[in-house]
Coordinates of C-alpha atoms and ligand atoms in Angstrom, one line a residue:
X8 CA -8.3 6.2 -0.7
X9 CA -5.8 8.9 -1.5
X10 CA -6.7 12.1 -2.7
X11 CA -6.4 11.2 -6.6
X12 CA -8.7 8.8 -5.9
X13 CA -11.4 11.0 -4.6
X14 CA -10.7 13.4 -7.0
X15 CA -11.3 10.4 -9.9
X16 CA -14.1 8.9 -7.4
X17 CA -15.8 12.8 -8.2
X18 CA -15.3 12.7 -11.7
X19 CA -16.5 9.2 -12.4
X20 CA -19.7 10.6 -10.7
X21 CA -20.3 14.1 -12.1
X22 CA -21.2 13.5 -15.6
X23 CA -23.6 10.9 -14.7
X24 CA -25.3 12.6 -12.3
X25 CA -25.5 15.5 -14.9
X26 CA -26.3 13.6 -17.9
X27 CA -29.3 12.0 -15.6
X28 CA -30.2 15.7 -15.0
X29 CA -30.1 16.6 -18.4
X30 CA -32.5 13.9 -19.6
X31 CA -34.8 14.8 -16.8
X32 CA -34.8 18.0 -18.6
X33 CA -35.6 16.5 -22.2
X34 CA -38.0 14.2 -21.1
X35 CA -40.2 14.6 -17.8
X36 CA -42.0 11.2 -18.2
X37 CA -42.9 9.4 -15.3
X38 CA -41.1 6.6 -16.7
X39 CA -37.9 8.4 -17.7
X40 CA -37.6 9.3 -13.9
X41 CA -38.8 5.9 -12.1
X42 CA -34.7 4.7 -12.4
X43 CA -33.5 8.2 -10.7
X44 CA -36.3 7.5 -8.1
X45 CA -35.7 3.7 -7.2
X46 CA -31.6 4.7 -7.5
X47 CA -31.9 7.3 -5.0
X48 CA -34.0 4.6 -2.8
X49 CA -31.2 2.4 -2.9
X50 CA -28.9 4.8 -1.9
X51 CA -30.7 6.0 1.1
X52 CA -30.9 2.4 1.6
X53 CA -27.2 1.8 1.7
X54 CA -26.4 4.4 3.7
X55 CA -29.0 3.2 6.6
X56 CA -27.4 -0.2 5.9
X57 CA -23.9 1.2 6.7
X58 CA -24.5 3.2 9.0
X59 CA -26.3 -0.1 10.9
X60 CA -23.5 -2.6 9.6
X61 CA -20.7 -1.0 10.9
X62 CA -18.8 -3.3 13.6
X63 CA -16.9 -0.7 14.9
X64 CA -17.3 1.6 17.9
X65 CA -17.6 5.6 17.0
X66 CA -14.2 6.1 18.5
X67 CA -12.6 3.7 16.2
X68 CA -13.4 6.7 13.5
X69 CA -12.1 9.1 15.1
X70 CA -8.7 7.4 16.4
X71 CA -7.5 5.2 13.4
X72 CA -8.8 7.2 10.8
X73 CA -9.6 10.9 9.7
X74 CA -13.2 11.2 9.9
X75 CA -13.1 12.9 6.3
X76 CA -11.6 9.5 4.9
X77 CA -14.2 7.4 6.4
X78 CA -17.1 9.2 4.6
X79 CA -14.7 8.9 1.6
X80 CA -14.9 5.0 2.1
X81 CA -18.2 5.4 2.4
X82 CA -18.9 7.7 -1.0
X83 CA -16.9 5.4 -3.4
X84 CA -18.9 2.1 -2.2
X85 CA -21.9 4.6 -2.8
X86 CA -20.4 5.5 -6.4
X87 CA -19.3 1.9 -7.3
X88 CA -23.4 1.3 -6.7
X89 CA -24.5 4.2 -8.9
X90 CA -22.1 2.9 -11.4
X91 CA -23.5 -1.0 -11.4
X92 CA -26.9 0.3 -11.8
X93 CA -27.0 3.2 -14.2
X94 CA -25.0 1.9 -17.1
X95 CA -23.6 5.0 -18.6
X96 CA -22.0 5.5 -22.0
X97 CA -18.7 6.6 -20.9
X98 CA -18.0 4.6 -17.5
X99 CA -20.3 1.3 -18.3
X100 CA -19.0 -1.7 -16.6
X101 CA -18.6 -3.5 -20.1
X102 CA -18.0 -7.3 -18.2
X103 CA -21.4 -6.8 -16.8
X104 CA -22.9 -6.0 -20.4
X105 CA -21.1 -9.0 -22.1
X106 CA -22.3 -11.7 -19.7
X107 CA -25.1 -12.5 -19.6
X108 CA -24.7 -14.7 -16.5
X109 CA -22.5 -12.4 -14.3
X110 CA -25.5 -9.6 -14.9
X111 CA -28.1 -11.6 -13.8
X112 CA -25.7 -12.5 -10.0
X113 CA -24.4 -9.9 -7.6
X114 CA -21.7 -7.6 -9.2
X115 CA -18.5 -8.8 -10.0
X116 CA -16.8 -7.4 -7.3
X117 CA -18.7 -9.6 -4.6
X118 CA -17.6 -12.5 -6.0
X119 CA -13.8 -10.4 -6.4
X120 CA -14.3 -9.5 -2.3
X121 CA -16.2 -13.0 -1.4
X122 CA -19.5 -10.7 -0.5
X123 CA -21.6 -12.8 -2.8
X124 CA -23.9 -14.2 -1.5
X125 CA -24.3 -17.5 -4.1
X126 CA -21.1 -19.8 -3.6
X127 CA -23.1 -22.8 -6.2
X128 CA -20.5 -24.7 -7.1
X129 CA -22.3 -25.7 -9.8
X130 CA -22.7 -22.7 -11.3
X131 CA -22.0 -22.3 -14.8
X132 CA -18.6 -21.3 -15.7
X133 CA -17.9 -17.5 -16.0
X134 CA -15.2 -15.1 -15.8
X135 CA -16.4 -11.1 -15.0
X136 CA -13.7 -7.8 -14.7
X137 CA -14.0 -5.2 -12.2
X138 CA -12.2 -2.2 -13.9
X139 CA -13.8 0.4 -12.4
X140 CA -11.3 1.5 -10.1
X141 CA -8.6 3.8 -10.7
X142 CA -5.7 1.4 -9.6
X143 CA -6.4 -2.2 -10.4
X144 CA -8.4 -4.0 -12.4
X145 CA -9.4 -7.3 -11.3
X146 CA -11.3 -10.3 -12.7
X147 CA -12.8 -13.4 -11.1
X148 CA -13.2 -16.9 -12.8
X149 CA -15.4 -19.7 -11.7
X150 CA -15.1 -23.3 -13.5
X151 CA -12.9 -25.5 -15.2
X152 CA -9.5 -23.0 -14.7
X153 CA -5.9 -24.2 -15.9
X154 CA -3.0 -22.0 -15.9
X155 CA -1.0 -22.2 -19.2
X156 CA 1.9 -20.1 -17.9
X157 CA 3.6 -20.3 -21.7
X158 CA 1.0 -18.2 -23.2
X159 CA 0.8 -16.2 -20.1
X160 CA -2.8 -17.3 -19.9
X161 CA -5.3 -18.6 -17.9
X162 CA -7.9 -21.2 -19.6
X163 CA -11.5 -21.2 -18.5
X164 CA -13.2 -24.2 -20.0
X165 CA -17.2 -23.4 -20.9
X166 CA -16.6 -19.6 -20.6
X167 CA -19.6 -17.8 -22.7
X168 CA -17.9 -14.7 -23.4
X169 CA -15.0 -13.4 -25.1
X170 CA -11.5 -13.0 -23.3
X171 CA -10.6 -11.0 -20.6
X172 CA -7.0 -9.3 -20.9
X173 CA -5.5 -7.9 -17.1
X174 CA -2.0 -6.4 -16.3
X175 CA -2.7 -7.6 -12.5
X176 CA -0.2 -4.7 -11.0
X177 CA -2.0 -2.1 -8.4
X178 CA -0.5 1.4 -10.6
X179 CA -2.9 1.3 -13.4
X180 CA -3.3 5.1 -13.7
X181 CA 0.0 5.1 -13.7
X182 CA 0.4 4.1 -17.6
X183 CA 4.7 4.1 -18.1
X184 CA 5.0 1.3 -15.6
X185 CA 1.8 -0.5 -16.4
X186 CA 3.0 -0.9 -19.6
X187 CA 6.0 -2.9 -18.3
X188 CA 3.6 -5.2 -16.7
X189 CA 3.0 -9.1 -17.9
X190 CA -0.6 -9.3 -19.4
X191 CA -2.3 -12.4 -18.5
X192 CA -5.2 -13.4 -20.9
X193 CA -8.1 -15.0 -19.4
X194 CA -9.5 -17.0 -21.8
X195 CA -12.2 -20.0 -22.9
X196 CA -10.1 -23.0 -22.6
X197 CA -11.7 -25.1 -25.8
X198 CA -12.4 -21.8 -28.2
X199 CA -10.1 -24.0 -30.8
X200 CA -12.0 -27.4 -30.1
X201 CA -9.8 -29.9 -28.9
X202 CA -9.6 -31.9 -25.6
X203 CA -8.4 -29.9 -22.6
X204 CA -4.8 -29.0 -21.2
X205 CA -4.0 -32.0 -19.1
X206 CA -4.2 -31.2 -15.2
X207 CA -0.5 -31.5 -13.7
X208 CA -1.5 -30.4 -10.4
X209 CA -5.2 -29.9 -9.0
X210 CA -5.7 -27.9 -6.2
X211 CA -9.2 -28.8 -4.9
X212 CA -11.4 -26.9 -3.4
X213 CA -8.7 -23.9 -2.7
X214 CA -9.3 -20.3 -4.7
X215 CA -5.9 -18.9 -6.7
X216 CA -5.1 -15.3 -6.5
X217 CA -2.7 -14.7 -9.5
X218 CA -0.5 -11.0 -9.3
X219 CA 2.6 -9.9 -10.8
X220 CA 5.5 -9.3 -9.2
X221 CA 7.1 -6.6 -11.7
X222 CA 6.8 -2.8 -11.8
X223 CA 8.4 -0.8 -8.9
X224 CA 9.1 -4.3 -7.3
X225 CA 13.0 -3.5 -5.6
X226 CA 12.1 -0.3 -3.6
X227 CA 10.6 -1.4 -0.3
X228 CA 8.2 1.5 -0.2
X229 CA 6.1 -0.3 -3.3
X230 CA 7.0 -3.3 -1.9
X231 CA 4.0 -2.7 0.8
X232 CA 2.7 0.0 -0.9
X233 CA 1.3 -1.7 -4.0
X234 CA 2.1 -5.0 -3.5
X235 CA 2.3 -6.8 0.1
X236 CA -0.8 -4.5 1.5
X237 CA -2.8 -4.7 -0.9
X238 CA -1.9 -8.7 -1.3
X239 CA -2.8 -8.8 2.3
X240 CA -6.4 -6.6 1.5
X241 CA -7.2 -9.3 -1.2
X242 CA -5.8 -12.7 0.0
X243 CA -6.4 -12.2 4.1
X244 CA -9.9 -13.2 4.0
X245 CA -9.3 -16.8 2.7
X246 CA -7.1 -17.4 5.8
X247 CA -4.3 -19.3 4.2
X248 CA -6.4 -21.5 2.3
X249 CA -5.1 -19.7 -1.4
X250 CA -2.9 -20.5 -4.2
X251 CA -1.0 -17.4 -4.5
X252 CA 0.3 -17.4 -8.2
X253 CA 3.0 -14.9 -9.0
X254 CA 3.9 -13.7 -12.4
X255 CA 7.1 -12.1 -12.8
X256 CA 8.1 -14.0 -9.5
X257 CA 11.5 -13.2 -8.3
X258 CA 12.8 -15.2 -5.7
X259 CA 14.8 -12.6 -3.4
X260 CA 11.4 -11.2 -3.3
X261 CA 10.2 -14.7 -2.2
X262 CA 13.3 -14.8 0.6
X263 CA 12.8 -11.8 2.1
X264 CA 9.1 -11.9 2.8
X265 CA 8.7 -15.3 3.3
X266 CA 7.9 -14.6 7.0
X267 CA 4.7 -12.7 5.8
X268 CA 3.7 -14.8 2.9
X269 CA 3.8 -18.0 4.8
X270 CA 0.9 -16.1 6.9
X271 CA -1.2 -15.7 3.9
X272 CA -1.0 -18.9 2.5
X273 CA -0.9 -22.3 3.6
X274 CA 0.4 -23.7 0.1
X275 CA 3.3 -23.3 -1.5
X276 CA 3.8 -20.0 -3.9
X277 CA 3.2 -20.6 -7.9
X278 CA 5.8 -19.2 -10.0
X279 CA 3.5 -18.5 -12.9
X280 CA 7.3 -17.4 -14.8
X281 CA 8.8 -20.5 -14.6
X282 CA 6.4 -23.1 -13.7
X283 CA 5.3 -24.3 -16.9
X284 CA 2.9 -26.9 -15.2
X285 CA -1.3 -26.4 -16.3
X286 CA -2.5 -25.9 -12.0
X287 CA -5.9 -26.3 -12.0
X288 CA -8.9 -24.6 -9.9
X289 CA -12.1 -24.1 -9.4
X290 CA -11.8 -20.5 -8.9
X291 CA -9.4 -18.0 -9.2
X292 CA -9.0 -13.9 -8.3
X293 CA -6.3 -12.1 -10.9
X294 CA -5.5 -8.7 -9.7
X295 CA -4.9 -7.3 -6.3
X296 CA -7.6 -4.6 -4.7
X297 CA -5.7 -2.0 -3.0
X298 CA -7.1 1.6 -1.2
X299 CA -4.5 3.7 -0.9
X300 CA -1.1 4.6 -0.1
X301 CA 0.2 2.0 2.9
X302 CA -3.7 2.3 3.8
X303 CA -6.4 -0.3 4.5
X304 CA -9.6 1.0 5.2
X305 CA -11.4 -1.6 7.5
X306 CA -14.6 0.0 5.8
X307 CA -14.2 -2.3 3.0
X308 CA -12.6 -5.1 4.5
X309 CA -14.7 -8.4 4.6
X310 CA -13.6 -8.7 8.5
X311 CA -12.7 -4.9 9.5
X312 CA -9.2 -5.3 9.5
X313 CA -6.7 -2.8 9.5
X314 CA -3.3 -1.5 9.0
X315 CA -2.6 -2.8 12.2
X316 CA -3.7 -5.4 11.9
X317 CA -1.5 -5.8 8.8
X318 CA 1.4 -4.6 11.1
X319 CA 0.6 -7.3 13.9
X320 CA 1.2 -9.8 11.2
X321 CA 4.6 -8.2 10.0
X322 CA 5.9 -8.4 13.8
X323 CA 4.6 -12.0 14.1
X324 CA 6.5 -13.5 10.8
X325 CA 9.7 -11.5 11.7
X326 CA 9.4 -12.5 15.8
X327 CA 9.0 -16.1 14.6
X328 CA 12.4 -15.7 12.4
X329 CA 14.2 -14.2 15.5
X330 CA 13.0 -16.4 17.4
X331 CA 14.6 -19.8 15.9
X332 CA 17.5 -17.7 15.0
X333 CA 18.1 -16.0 18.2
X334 CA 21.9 -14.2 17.7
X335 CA 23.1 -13.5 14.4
X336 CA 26.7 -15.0 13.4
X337 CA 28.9 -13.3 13.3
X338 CA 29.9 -13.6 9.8
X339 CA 26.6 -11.9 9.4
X340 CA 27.5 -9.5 11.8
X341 CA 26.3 -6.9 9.7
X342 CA 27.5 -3.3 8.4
X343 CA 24.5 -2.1 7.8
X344 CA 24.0 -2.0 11.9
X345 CA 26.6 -0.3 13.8
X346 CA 26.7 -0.7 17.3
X347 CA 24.7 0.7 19.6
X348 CA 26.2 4.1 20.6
X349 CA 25.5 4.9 24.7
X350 CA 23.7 7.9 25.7
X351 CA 26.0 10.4 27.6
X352 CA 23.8 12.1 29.3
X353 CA 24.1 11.9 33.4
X354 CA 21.0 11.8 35.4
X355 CA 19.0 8.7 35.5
X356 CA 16.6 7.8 33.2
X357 CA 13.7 8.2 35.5
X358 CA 10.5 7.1 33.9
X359 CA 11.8 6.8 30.6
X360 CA 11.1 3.9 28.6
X361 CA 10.9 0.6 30.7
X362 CA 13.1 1.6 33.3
X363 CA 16.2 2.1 30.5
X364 CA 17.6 4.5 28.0
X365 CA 15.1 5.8 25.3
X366 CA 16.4 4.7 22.1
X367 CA 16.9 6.2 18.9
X368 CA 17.1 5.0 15.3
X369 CA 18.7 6.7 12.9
X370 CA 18.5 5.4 9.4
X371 CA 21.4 6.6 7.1
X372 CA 21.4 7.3 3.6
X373 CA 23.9 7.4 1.4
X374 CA 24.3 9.6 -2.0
X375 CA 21.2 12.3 -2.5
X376 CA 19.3 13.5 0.6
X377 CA 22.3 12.1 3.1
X378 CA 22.9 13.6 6.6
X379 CA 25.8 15.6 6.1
X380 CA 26.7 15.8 10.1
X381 CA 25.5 12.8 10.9
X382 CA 28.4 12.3 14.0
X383 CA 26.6 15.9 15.1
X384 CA 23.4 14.5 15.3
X385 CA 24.2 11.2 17.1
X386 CA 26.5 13.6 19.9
X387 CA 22.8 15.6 20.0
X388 CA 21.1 12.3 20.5
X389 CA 23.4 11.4 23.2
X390 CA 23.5 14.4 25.1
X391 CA 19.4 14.5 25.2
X392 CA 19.4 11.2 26.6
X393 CA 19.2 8.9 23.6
X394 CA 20.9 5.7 23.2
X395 CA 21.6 5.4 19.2
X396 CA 21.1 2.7 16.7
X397 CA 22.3 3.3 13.1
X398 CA 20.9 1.4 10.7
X399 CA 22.3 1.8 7.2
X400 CA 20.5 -0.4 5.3
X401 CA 21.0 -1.7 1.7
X402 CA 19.3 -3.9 -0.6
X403 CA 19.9 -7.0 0.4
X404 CA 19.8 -6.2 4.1
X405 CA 18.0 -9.5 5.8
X406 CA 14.5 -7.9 7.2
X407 CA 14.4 -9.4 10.0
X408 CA 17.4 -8.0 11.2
X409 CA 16.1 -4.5 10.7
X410 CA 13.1 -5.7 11.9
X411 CA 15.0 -6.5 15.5
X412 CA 16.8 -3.3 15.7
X413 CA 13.9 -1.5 15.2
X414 CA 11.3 -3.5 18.3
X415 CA 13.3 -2.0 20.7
X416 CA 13.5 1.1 19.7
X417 CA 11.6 4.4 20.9
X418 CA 11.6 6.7 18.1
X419 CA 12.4 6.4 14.5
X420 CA 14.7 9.3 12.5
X421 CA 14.7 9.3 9.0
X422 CA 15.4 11.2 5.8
X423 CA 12.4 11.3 3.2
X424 CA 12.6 8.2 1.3
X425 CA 12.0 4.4 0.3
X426 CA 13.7 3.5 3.8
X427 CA 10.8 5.3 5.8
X428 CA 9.0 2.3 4.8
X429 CA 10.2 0.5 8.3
X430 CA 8.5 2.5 10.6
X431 CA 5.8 -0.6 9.9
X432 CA 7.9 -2.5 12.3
X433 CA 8.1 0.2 14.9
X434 CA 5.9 -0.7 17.6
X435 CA 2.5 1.5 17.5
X436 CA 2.8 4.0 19.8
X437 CA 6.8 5.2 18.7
X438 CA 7.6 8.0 17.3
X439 CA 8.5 8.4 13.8
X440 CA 10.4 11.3 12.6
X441 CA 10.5 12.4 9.0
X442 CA 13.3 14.8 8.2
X443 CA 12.0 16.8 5.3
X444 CA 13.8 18.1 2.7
X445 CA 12.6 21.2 0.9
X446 CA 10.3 20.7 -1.8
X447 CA 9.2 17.2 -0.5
X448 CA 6.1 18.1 1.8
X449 CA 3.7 16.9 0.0
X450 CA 5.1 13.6 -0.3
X451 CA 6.2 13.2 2.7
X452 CA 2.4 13.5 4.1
X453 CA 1.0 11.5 1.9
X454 CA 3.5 8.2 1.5
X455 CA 4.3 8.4 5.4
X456 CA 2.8 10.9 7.4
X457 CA -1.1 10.2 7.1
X458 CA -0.1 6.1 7.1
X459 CA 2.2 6.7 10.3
X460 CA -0.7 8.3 12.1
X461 CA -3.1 5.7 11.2
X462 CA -0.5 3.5 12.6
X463 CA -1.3 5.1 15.9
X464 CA 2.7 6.6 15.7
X465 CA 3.2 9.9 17.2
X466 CA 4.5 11.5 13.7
X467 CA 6.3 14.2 13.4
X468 CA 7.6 16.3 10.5
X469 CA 10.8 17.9 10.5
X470 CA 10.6 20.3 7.4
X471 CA 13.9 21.7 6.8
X472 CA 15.0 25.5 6.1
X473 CA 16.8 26.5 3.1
X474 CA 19.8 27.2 5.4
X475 CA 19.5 23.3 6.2
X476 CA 19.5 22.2 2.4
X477 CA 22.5 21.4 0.6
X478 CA 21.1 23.5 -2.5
X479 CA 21.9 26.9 -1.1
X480 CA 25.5 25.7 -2.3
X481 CA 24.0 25.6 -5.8
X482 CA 21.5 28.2 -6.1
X483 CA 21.0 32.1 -4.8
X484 CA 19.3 32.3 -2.0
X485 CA 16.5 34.4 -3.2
X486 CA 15.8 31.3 -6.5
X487 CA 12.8 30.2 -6.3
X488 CA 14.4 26.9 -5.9
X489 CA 14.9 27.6 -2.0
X490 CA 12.1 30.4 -1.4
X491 CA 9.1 29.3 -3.6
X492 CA 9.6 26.0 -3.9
X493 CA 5.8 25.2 -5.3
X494 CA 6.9 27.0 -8.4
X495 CA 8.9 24.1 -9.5
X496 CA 6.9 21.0 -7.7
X497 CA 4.1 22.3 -9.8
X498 CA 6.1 21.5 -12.9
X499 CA 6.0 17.8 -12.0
X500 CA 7.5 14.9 -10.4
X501 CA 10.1 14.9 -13.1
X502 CA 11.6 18.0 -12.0
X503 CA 11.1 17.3 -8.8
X504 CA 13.1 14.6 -8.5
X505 CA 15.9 16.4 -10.3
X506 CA 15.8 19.1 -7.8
X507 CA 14.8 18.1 -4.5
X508 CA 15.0 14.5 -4.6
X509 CA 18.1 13.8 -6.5
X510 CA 20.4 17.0 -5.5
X511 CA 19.9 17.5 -2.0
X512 CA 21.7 16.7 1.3
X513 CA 20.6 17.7 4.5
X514 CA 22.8 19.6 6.9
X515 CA 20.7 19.8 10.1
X516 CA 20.6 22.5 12.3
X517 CA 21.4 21.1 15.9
X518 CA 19.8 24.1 17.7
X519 CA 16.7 23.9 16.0
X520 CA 16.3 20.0 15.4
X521 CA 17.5 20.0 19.3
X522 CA 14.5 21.4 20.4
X523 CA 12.9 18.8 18.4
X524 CA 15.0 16.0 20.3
X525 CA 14.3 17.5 23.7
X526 CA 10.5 17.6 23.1
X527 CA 10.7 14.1 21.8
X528 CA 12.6 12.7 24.9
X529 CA 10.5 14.0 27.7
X530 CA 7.4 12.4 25.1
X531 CA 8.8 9.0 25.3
X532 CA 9.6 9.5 28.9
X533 CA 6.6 11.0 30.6
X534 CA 4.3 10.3 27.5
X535 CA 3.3 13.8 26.8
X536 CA 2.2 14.9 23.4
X537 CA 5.2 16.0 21.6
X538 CA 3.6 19.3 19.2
Ligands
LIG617 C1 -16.1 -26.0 -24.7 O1 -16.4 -26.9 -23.6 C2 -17.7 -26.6 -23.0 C3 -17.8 -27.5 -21.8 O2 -16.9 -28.6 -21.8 C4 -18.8 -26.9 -24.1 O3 -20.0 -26.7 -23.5 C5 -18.5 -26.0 -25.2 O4 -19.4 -26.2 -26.3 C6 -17.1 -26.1 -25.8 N1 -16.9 -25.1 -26.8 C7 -16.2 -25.4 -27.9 C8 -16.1 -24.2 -28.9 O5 -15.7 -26.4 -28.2
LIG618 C1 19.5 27.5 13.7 O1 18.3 27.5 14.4 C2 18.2 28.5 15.4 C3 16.9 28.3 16.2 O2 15.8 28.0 15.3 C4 18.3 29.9 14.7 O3 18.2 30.9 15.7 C5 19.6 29.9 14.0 O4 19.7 31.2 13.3 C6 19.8 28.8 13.1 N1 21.1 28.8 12.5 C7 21.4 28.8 11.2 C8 22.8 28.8 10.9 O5 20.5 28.9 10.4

């Protein structure tokens, strides 16, 4: 959970603690308080109950995860509680009040996270929302399902209540893009009497999780971020046996993560866009849960999985592709990785890396925040002892290759930015390190740093000095712009991407970043902490 979402989580929880207080005020009947005193019960409850049901060792908290977000796991399943049991005006779960038969079973999301604990088939049909989180909303729908992909909806024959309406993207706060996002309507199948859509394919006895695809689909930081991860958070449980049914598919997306998607799913991939076929199911998930910024917090997994655990299966597809295609041709013989570059320095490598060279990649960029001495930097590498992979990569860069320049290497150097992303397939205990441009601290911690730590990387952050940034060409050195540069993140990320993300280069200092190097080296070599 990232700090927005605490900050929300707090929100959502003041006013009805307050309001509850207030009432207490007005009223000091027995009766008034008798929900306050069973909810406070329940709570002490859960927290015994969590504190007994954990199935992880006390130094699990304090290596994978910051202590402080742990609790934070803990506090919103303790506020998603408060919020199922004391319906409030302003934050009432309204798919609870509307069905009748979802309010008399466990909440929705038990069914959403396969916690419930009635799995009767026979149930009647019902379809109940989960839109109390600040990213996704997500429904759940048990009976007679059918996609009809040409209204963009999905048909739930003998649903009691009215239709459900989800944009099944993991940004909802974020209102511009989720905007952009296909709405699926879930809806009762037979509301306009008739016989029911025929069944072109039935899938029997396997769940479907329907997401789109759209959004900030194309940058490879969302491509985790809000969609893979989180796909993994919601679909790993069912161990393959899903229907994963994509609106807004795109099939380059498709392509290049077919290695991980074939590990989530043992059935072919529904392309809600163009397959105008009615798929039927029994059940079906729309929406993808998600906790944070490249984050899963094993608190609220089903199984206690991890980032790592996401990570393991990243090397595992992309191993499997190198594996039955073990050198590249050489028409592929790609740009985007330049040969390795030797290290020149003299004595022997000692106990460095497996008997060999350290190595180090450096991923280039090119237009806004580029390495203006890159050929500096590589002779710096060199002389400290690294061998040097560049990796330049583009759009359509195959991920596997990346993937297999990256396993062998030691340490990761990159520029803020989308291509940071690959440190996933560094092996855990590298070391990533962020070269920061000015005015990008903050994200820099929260899209990479915290997630490389939990990762188990040894991160390190190389902020840059204004005489590093490219914009002392454009302003005086006293502007704010290079001395203060709060004043204008503060303004928003609007005009912080015109400034700091869009303008700048970085020219590195090789004296200072050297020391940097030279710390790193004797780290991968004798395994000393590197700060
Ligand atoms: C829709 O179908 C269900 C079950 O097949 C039935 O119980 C219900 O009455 C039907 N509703 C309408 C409006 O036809
Ligand atoms: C480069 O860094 C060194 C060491 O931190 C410093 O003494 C020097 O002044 C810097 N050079 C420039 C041009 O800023």
């Amino acid at each position: 959970m990232n700090r927005q979402q605490r900050a929300i989580a707090a929100a959502v929880l003041t006013p009805q603690v307050k309001s509850t207080t207030e009432k207490e005020r007005k009223s000091n009947s027995f009766h008034r308080l008798f929900p306050l005193l069973l909810l406070t019960l329940y709570a002490l409850a859960s927290v015994v109950r969590l504190a007994f049901s954990s199935p992880f060792p006390s130094s699990f908290v304090q290596t994978s995860a910051s202590s402080s977000s742990t609790f934070s796991a803990e506090s919103r399943q303790e506020s998603e509680s408060l919020k199922t049991h004391v319906p409030s005006e302003t934050h009432r779960l309204e798919a609870y009040e509307e069905n009748p038969v979802a309010a008399a079973a466990p909440p929705c999301s038990s069914f959403i996270d396969g916690t419930a604990e009635s799995r009767d088939e026979a149930a009647a049909a019902f379809v109940c929302c989960d839109r109390s989180h600040i990213r996704s909303d997500l429904c759940y729908a048990r009976g007679d399902i059918r996609t009809d992909s040409a209204s963009s909806s999905v048909l739930v024959y003998g649903m009691k209540s009215s239709a459900e309406r989800v944009r099944p993207y993991t940004r909802k706060w974020d209102a511009a893009i989720t905007r952009t996002i296909q709405e699926i309507s879930i809806r009762p199948g037979n509301d306009s009497g008739g016989s029911p859509r025929r069944c072109d394919v039935r899938h029997e006895g396997v769940p479907a999780l329907l997401f789109s695809n759209g959004g900030y689909t194309g940058n490879l930081y969302h491509e985790f971020s809000d969609g893979l991860i989180p796909l993994y958070v919601t679909a790993q449980r069912f161990r393959g046996e899903v229907v994963l049914v994509v609106a807004e598919y795109r099939p380059w997306w498709m392509a290049r993560y077919r290695p991980l998607l074939e590990r989530l799913t043992n059935y072919q991939i529904v392309d809600f866009s163009r397959d105008r076929r009615a798929h039927c199911f029994s059940e079906m998930i729309v929406g993808l849960r998600i906790h944070g910024e490249l984050i899963i917090d094993p608190w609220l997994m089903p199984n206690g999985n991890g980032i790592r655990d996401f990570q393991a299966l990243v090397h595992e597809g992309y191993d499997a592709v190198a594996q039955s295609r073990p050198s590249l041709p050489a028409a592929e013989s790609p740009p985007f990785l330049r040969p390795l570059v030797q290290s020149t320095r003299r004595e022997p490598p000692g106990r460095c890396s497996r008997g060999r060279r350290p190595r180090i990649a450096v991923f280039v960029r090119k237009g806004c925040r580029a390495l203006v001495n890159q050929r500096e930097l590589v002779r710096a590498c060199q002389r400290t002892g690294f061998d040097v992979q560049i990796i330049e990569p583009k759009r359509d860069t195959p991920l596997d290759v990346i993937h297999r320049a990256l396993v062998p290497a030691d340490v990761m150097l990159a520029v803020h930015g989308a291509a940071v992303t690959h440190f996933l397939f560094m092996r855990p205990s590298s070391v990533l390190i962020q070269v920061v441009p000015l005015g990008l601290e903050k994200p820099a911690e929260e899209f990479y740093g915290e997630p490389a730590r939990r990762l188990g990387m040894e991160y390190v952050a190389y902020n840059i000095t204004p005489e590093e940034s490219t914009l002392l060409k454009l302003y005086d050195r006293r502007s704010p712009v290079l001395v203060n540069t709060n004043l204008i993140t503060n303004r928003g990320w609007l005009e912080m991407k015109k400034i700091y993300l869009d303008k700048q280069n970085v020219k590195l200092n090789l004296t200072r970043f050297g020391k940097l190097l030279a710390k790193t080296y004797s780290h991968v070599c004798g395994a000393r902490g590197i700060e």
